[in-house]
Tab-separated table of C-alpha atoms (C1' of nucleotides) in Angstrom:
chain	number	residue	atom	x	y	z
A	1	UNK	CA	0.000	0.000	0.000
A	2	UNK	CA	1.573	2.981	-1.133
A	3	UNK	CA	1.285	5.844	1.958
A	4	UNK	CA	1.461	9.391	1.934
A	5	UNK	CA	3.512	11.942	-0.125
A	6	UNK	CA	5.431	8.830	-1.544
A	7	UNK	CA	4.141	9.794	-4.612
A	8	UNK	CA	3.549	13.794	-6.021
A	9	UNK	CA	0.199	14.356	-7.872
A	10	UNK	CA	1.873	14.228	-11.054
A	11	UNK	CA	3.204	11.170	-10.684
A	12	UNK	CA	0.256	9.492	-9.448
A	13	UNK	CA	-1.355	11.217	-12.768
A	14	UNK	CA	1.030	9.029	-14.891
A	15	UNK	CA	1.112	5.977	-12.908
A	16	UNK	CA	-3.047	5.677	-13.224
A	17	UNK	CA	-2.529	6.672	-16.826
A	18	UNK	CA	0.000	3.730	-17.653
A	19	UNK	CA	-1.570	1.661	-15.537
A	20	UNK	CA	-5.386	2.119	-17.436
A	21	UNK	CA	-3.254	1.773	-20.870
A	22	UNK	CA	-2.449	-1.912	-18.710
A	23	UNK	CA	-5.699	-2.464	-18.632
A	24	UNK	CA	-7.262	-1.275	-22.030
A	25	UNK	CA	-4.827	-3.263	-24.092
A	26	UNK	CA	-5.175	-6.405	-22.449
A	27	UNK	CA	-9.201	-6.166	-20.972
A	28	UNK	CA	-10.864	-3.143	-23.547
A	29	UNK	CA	-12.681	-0.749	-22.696
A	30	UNK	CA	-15.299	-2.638	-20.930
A	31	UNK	CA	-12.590	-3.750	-18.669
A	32	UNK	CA	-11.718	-0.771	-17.515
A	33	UNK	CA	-12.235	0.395	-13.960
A	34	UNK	CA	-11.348	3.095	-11.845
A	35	UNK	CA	-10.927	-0.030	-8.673
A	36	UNK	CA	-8.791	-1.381	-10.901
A	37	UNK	CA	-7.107	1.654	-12.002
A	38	UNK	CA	-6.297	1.785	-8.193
A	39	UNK	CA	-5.668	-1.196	-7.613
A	40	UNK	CA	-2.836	-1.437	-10.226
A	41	UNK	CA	-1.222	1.767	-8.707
A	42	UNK	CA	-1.710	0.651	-4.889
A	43	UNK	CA	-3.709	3.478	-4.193
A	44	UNK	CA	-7.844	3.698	-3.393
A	45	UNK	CA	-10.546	4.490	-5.525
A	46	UNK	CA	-10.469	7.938	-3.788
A	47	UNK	CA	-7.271	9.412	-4.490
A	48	UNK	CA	-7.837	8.903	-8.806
A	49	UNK	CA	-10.429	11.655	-8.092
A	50	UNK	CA	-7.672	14.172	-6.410
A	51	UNK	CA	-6.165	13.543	-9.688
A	52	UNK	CA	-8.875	13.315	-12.470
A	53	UNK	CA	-11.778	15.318	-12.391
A	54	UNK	CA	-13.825	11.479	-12.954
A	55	UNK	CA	-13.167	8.902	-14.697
A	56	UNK	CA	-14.144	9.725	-18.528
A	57	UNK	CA	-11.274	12.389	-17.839
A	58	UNK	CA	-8.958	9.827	-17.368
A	59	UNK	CA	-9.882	7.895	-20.467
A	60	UNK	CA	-9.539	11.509	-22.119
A	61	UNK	CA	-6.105	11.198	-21.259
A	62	UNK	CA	-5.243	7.900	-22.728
A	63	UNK	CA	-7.247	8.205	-25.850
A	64	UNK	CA	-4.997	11.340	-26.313
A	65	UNK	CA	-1.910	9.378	-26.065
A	66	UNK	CA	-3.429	6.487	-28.664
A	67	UNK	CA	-4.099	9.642	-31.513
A	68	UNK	CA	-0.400	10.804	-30.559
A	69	UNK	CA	0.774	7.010	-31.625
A	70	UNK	CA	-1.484	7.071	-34.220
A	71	UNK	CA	-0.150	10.153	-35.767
A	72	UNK	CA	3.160	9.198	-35.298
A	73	UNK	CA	2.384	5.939	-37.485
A	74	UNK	CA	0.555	7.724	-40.153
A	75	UNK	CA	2.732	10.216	-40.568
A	76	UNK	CA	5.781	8.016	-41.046
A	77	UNK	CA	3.696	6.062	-43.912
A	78	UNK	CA	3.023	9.120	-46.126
A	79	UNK	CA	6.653	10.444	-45.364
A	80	UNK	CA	8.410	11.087	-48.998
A	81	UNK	CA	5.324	9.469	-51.081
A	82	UNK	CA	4.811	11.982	-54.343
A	83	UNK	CA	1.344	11.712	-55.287
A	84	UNK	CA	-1.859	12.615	-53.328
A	85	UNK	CA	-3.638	8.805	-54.265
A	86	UNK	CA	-0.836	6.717	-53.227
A	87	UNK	CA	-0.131	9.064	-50.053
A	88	UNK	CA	-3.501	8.574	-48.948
A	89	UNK	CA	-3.248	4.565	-49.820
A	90	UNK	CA	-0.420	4.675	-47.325
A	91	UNK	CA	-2.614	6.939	-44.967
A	92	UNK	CA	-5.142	4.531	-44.919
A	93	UNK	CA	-3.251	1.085	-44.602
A	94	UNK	CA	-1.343	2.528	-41.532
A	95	UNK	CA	-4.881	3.546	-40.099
A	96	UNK	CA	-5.957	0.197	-40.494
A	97	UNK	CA	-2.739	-1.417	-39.495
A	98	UNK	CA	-2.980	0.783	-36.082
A	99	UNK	CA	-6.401	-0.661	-35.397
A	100	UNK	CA	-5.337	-3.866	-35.858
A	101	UNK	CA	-2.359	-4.176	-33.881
A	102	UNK	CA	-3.971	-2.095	-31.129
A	103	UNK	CA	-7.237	-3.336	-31.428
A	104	UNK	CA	-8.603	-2.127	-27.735
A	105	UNK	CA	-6.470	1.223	-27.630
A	106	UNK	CA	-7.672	2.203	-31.191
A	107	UNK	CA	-11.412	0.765	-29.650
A	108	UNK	CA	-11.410	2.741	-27.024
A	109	UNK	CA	-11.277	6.076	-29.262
A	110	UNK	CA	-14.891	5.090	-30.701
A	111	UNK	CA	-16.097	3.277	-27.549
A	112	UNK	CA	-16.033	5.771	-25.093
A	113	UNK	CA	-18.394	8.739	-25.370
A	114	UNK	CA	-18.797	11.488	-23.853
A	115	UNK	CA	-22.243	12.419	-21.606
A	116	UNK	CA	-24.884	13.614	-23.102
A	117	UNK	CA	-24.142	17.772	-23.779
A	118	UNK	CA	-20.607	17.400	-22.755
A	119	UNK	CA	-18.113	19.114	-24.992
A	120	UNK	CA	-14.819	17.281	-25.937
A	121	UNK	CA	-12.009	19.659	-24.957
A	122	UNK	CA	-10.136	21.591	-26.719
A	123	UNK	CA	-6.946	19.954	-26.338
A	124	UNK	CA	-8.205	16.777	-27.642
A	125	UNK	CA	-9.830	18.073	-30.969
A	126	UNK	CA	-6.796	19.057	-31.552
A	127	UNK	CA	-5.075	16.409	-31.531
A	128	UNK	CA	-7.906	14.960	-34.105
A	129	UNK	CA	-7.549	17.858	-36.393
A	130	UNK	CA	-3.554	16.849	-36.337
A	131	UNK	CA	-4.359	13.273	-37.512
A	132	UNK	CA	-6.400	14.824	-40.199
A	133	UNK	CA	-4.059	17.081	-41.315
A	134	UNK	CA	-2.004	14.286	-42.945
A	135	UNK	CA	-5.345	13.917	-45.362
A	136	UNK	CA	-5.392	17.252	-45.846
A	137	UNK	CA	-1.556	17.655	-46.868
A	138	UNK	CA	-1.748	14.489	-48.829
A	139	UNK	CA	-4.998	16.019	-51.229
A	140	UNK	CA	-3.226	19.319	-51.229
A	141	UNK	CA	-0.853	17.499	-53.394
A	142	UNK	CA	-3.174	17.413	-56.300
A	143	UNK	CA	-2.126	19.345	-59.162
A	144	UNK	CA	-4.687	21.914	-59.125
A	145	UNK	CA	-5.835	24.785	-57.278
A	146	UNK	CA	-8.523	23.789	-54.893
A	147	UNK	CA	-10.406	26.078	-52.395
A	148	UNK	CA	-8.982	24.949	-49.140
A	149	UNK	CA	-12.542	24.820	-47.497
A	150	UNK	CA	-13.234	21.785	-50.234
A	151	UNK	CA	-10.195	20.547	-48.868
A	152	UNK	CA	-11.251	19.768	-45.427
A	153	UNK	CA	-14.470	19.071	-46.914
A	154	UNK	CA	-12.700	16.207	-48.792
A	155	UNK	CA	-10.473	15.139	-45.762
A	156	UNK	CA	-13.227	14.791	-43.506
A	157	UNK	CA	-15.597	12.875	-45.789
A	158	UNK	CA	-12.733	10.595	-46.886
A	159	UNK	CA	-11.788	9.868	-43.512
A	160	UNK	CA	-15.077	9.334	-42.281
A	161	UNK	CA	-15.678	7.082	-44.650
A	162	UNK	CA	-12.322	5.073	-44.011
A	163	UNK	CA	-12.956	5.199	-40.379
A	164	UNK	CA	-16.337	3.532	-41.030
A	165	UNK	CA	-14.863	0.383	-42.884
A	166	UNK	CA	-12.328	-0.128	-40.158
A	167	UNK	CA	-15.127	0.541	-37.512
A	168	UNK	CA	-17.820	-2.131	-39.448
A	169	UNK	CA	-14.706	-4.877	-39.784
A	170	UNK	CA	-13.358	-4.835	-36.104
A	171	UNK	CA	-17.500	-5.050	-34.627
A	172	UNK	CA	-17.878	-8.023	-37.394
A	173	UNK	CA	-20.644	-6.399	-39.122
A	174	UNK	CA	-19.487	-6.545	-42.814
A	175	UNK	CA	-19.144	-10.283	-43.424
A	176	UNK	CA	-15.498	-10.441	-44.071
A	177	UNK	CA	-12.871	-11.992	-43.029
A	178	UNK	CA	-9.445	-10.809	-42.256
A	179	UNK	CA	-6.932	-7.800	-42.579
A	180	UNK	CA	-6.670	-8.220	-46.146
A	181	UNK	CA	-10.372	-7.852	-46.768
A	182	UNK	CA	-10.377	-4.237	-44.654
A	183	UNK	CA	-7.836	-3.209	-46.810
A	184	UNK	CA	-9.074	-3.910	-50.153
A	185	UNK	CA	-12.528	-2.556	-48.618
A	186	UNK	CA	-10.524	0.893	-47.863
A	187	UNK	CA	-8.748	0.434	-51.044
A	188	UNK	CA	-11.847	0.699	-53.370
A	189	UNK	CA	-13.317	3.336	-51.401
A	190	UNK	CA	-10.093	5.339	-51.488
A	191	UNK	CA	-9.071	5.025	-55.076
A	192	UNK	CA	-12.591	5.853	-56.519
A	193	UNK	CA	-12.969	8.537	-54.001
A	194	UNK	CA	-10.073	10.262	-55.441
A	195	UNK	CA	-10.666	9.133	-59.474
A	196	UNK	CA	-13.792	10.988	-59.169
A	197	UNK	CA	-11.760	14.221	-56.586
A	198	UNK	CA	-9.081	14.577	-59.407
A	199	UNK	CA	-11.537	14.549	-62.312
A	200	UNK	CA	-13.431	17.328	-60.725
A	201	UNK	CA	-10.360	19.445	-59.866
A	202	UNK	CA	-9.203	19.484	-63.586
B	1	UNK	CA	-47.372	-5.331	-10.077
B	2	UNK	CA	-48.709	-8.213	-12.468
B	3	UNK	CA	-49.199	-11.449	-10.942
B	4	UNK	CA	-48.571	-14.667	-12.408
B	5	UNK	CA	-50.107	-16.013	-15.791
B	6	UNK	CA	-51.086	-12.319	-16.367
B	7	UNK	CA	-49.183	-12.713	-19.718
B	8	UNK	CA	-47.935	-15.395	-21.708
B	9	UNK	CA	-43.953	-15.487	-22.881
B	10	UNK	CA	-44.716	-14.053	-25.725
B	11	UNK	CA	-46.490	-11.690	-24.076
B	12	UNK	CA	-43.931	-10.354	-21.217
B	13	UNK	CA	-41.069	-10.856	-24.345
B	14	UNK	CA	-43.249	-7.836	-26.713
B	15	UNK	CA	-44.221	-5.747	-23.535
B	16	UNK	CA	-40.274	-5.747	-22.567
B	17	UNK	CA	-39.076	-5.174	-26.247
B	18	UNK	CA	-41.639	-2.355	-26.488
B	19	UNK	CA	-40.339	-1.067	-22.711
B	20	UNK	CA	-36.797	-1.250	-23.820
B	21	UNK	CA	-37.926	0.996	-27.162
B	22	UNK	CA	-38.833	3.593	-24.842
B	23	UNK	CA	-36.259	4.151	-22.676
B	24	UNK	CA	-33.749	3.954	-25.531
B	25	UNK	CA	-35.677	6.879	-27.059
B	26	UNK	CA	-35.785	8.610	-24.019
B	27	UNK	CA	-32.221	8.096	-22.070
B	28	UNK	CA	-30.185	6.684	-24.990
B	29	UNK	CA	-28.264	2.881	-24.331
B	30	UNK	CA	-26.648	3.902	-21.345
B	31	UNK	CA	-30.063	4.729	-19.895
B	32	UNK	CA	-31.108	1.507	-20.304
B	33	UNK	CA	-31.014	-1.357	-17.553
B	34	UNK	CA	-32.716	-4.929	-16.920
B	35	UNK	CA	-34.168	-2.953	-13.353
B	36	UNK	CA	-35.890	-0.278	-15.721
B	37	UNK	CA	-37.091	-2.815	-18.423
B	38	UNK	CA	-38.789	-4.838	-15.141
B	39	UNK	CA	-40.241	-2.151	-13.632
B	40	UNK	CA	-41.745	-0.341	-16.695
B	41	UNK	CA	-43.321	-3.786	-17.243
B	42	UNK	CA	-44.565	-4.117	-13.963
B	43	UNK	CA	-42.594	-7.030	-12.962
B	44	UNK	CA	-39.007	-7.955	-11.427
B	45	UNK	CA	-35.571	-8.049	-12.952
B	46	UNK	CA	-35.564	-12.472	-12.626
B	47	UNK	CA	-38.282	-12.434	-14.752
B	48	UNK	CA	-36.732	-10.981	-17.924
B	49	UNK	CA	-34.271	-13.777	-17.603
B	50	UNK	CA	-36.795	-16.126	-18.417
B	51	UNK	CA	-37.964	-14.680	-21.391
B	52	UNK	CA	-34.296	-13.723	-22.453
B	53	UNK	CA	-31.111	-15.355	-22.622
B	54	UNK	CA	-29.631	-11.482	-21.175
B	55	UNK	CA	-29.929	-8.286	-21.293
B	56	UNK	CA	-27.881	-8.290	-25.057
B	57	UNK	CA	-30.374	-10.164	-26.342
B	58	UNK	CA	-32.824	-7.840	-25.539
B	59	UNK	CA	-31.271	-5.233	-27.196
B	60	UNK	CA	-30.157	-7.245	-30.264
B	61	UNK	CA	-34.078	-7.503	-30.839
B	62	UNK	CA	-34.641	-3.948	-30.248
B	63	UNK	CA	-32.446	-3.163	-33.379
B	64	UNK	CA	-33.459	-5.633	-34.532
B	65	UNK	CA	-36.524	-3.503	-34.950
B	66	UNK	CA	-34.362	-0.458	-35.546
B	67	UNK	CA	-33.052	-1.634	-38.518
B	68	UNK	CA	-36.040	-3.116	-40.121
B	69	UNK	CA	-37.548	0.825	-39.672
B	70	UNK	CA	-34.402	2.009	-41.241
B	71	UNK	CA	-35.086	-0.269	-43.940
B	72	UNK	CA	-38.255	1.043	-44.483
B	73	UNK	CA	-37.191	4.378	-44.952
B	74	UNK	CA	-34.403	3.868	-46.883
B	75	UNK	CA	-36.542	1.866	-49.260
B	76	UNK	CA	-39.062	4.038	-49.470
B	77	UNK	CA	-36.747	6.708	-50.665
B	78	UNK	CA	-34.926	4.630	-53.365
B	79	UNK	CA	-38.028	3.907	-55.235
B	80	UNK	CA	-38.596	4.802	-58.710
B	81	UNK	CA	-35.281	6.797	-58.863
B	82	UNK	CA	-33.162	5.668	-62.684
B	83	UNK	CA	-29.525	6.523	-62.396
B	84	UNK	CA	-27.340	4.755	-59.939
B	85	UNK	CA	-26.149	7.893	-58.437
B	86	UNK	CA	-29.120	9.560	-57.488
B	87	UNK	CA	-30.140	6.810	-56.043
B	88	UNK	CA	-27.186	6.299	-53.574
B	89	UNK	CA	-27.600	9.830	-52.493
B	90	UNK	CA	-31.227	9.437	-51.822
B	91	UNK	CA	-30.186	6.277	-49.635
B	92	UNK	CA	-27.425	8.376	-48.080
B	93	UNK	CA	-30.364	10.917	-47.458
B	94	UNK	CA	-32.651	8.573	-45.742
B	95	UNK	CA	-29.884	6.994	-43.553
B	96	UNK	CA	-28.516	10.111	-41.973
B	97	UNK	CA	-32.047	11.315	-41.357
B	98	UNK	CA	-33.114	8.165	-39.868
B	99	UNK	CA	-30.054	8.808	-37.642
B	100	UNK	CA	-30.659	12.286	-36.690
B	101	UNK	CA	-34.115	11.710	-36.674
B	102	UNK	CA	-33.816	9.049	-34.209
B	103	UNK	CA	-30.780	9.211	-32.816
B	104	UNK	CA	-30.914	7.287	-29.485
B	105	UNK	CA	-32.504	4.463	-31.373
B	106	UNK	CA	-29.999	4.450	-34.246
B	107	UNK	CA	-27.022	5.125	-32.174
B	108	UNK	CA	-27.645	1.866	-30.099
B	109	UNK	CA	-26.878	-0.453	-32.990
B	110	UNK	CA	-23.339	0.889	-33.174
B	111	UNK	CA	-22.774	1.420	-29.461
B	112	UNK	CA	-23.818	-2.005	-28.374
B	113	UNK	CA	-20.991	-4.111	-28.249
B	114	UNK	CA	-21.073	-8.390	-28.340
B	115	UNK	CA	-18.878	-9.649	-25.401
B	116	UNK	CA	-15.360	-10.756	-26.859
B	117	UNK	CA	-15.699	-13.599	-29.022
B	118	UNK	CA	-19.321	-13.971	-29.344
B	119	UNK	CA	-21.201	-14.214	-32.678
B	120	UNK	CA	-23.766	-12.118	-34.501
B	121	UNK	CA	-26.881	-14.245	-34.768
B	122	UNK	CA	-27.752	-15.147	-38.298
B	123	UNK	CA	-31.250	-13.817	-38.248
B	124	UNK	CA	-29.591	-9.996	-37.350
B	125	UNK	CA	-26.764	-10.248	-39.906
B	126	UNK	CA	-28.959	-10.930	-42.210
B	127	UNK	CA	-31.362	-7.770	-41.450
B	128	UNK	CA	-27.908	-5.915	-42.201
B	129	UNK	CA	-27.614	-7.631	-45.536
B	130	UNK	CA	-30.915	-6.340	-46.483
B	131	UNK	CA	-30.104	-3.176	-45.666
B	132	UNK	CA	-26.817	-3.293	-47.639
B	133	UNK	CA	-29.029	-4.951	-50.581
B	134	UNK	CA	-30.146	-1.545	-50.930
B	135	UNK	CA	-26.979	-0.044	-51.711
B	136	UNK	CA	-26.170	-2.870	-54.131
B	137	UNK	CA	-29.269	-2.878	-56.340
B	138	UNK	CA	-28.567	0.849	-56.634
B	139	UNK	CA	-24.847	-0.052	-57.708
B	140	UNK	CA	-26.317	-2.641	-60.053
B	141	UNK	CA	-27.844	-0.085	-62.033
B	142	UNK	CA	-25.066	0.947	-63.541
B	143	UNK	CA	-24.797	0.339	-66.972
B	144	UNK	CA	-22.096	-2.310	-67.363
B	145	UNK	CA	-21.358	-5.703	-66.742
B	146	UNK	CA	-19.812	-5.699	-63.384
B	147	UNK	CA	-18.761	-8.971	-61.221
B	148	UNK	CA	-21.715	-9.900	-58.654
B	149	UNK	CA	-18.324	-9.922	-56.100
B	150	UNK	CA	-17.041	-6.363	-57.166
B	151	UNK	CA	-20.968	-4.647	-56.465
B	152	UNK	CA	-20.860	-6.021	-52.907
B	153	UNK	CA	-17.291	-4.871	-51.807
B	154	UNK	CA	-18.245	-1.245	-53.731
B	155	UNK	CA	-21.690	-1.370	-51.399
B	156	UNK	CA	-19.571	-2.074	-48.042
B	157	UNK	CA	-17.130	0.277	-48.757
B	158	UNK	CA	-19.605	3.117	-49.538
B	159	UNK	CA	-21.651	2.265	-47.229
B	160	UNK	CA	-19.025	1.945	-44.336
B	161	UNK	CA	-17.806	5.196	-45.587
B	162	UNK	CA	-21.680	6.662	-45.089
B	163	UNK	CA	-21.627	5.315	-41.509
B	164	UNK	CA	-18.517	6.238	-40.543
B	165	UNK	CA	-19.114	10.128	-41.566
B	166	UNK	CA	-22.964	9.247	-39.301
B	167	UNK	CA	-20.907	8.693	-36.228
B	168	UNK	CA	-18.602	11.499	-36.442
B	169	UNK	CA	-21.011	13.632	-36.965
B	170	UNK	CA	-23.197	12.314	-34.408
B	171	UNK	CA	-20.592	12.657	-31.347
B	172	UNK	CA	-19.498	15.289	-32.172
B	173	UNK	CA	-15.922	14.538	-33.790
B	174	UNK	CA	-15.411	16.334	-37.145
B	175	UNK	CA	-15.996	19.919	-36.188
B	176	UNK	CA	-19.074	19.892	-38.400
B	177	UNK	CA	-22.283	21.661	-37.008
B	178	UNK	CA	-26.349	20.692	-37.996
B	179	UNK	CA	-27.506	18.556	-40.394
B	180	UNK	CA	-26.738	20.097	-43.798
B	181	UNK	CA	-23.165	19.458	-43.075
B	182	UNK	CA	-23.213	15.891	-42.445
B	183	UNK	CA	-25.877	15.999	-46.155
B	184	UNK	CA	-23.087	17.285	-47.764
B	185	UNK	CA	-20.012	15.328	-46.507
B	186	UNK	CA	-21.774	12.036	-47.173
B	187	UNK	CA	-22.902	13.731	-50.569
B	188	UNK	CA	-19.066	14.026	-51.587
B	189	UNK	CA	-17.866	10.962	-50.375
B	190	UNK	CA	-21.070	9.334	-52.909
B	191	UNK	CA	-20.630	11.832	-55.782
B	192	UNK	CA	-16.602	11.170	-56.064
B	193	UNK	CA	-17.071	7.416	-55.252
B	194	UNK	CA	-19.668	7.223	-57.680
B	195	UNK	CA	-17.955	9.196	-60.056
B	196	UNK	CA	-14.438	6.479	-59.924
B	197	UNK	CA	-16.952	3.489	-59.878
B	198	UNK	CA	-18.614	4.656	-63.033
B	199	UNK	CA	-15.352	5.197	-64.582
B	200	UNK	CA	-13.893	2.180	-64.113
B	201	UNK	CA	-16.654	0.037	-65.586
B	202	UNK	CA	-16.780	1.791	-68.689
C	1	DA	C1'	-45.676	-23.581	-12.987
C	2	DC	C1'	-44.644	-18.980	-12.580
C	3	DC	C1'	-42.581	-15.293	-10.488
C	4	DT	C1'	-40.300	-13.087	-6.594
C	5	DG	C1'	-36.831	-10.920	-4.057
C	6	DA	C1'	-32.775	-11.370	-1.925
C	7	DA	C1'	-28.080	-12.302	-2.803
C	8	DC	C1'	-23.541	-11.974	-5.263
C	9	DA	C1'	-20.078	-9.552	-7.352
C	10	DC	C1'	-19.434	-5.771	-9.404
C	11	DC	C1'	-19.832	-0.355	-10.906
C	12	DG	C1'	-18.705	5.537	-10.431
C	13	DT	C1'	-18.491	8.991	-7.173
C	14	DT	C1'	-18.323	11.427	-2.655
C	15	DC	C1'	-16.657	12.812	1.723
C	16	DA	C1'	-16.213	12.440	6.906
C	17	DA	C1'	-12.640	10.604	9.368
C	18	DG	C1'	-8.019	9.144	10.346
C	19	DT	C1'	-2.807	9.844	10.461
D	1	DA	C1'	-2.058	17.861	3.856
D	2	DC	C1'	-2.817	13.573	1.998
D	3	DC	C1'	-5.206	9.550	1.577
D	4	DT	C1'	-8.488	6.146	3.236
D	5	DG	C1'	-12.437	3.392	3.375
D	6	DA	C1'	-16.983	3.226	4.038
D	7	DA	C1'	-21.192	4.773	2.131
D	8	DC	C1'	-24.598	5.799	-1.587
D	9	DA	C1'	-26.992	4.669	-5.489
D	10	DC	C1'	-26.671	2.084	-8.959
D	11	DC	C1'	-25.396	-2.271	-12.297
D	12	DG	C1'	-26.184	-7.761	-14.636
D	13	DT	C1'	-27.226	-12.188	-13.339
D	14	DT	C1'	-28.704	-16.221	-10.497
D	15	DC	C1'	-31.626	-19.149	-7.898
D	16	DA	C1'	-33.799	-20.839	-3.480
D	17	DA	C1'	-38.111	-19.943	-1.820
D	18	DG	C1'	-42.874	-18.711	-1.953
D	19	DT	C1'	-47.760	-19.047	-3.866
DNA sequence: ACCTGAACACCGTTCAAGT
DNA sequence: ACCTGAACACCGTTCAAGT
């Protein structure tokens, strides 16, 4: 049992953080306590809420973290690729891949929501208008002038749309079967997405 | 409080379905519980675990329901329309209305979650294939020869991508604001998807 | 035979009380 | 000052006991 002052705020902060990544990864979402939580860190249910305001502010947290790896992943995919289709190709197969490999982190994103009326802070939006960015940079690429207001327009229905597939596939709603499937799924809707973008921008 | 032999099975199984409806409506899936099912039936929580197997059956037969009224709608909308296209955005109409119109009810099928590992029952996957059936006898308007396979993995991508740009929308997660937006980001996604599909079978 | 209601093992959140 | 731990108001699910 940890006691007193062994531990700053901060530090328990990061400790309950790590410790509900723990938990996520190997339990999902629905596993995920704040006993638990406490338990992992040898402190009570009590002292989490000296430290997060409750506990959809501590999911928050570690959904923030999961976009930051995210990011990181997509970004390194599309780094160097010339053209705006195959750049988004890449996009999307890292997306995919994420979800995948992280199956309950990358859950947890769509999983959790917030009460009814509650706004999703500022910080975090952010951080989702980062990942989108990438889409945005990559259709930027095409050769032609485009009002940047149809660009987000593009990015966010594109990405919608590829966040759908991956969403339908990991809940087993689409009848198909494997990775390879999900990809070829986000493949079609990528490539004619952009056939008919590119014809419309020239 | 009902006494015994009041109601058949059958009877207690529609009166809890039809309970369940209602507080969905009203509170949205996490306002729903077994205790507020019994007691808005008039009896206690065992009972309902005679009728069902738990409380995700329950609410696999409530959209159940859902998605046979989203069928209906959708349906409705796609009749008489010629061309392929206008017919996909008239389905992409209908299903983002039926999801703002009802949004508690519609948001359940995606937030309900199957415990790890467990199957969708045949008789709800195939409700879902109906629905997509939709989107494919649009698709099969086009005027080409096109592989039976290649129309369904252009209907689950599309129609993934439709979703996917729902959801965002609907918690809030693409910076979008009221209705028309969502209209027109699903209306891009089909009109440059549509556009590349056409293309390529011609 | 049909249904109850109490029990079990959990939740998130709060806050008086201890050290 | 920092943290506890018990309490409150909930969960889903089960099953001996009542009528």
């Amino acid at each position: 049992m940890a006691r007193r002052s062994d531990h700053s705020r901060d530090e328990i902060k990061e400790m309950a953080i790590a410790a509900a990544e723990k938990i996520v990864t190997e339990q999902g979402y629905a596993g995920l306590s704040a006993r638990k939580v406490a338990a992992e860190i040898g402190y009570t249910v009590g002292t989490l809420y000296l430290v997060f305001e409750n506990l959809n502010d501590l999911v928050l947290q570690v959904n923030g973290i999961t976009l930051d790896a995210l990011y990181d992943e997509m970004q390194q995919t599309s780094e160097g690729c010339k053209d705006p289709t195959s750049c988004i190709l890449a996009l999307g197969r890292a997306y995919i891949q994420y979800a995948v490999n992280h199956k309950n982190r990358w859950g947890m994103i769509y999983e959790h929501l917030l009460p009814e009326g509650q706004q999703i802070p500022k910080w975090y939006s952010d951080k989702v208008a980062r990942n989108l960015s990438l889409v945005e940079m990559a259709l930027e690429k095409v050769p032609v002038r485009c009002p940047q207001k149809e660009i987000m327009v593009a990015a966010r229905s594109l990405w919608g749309g590829v966040h759908g597939i991956c969403i339908l596939a990991m809940t087993n709603k689409l009848d198909i079967t494997g990775i390879d499937s999900v990809q070829a799924l986000a493949n079609t809707l990528i490539n004619h997405f952009m056939s008919g973008f590119m014809k419309q921008h020239t």
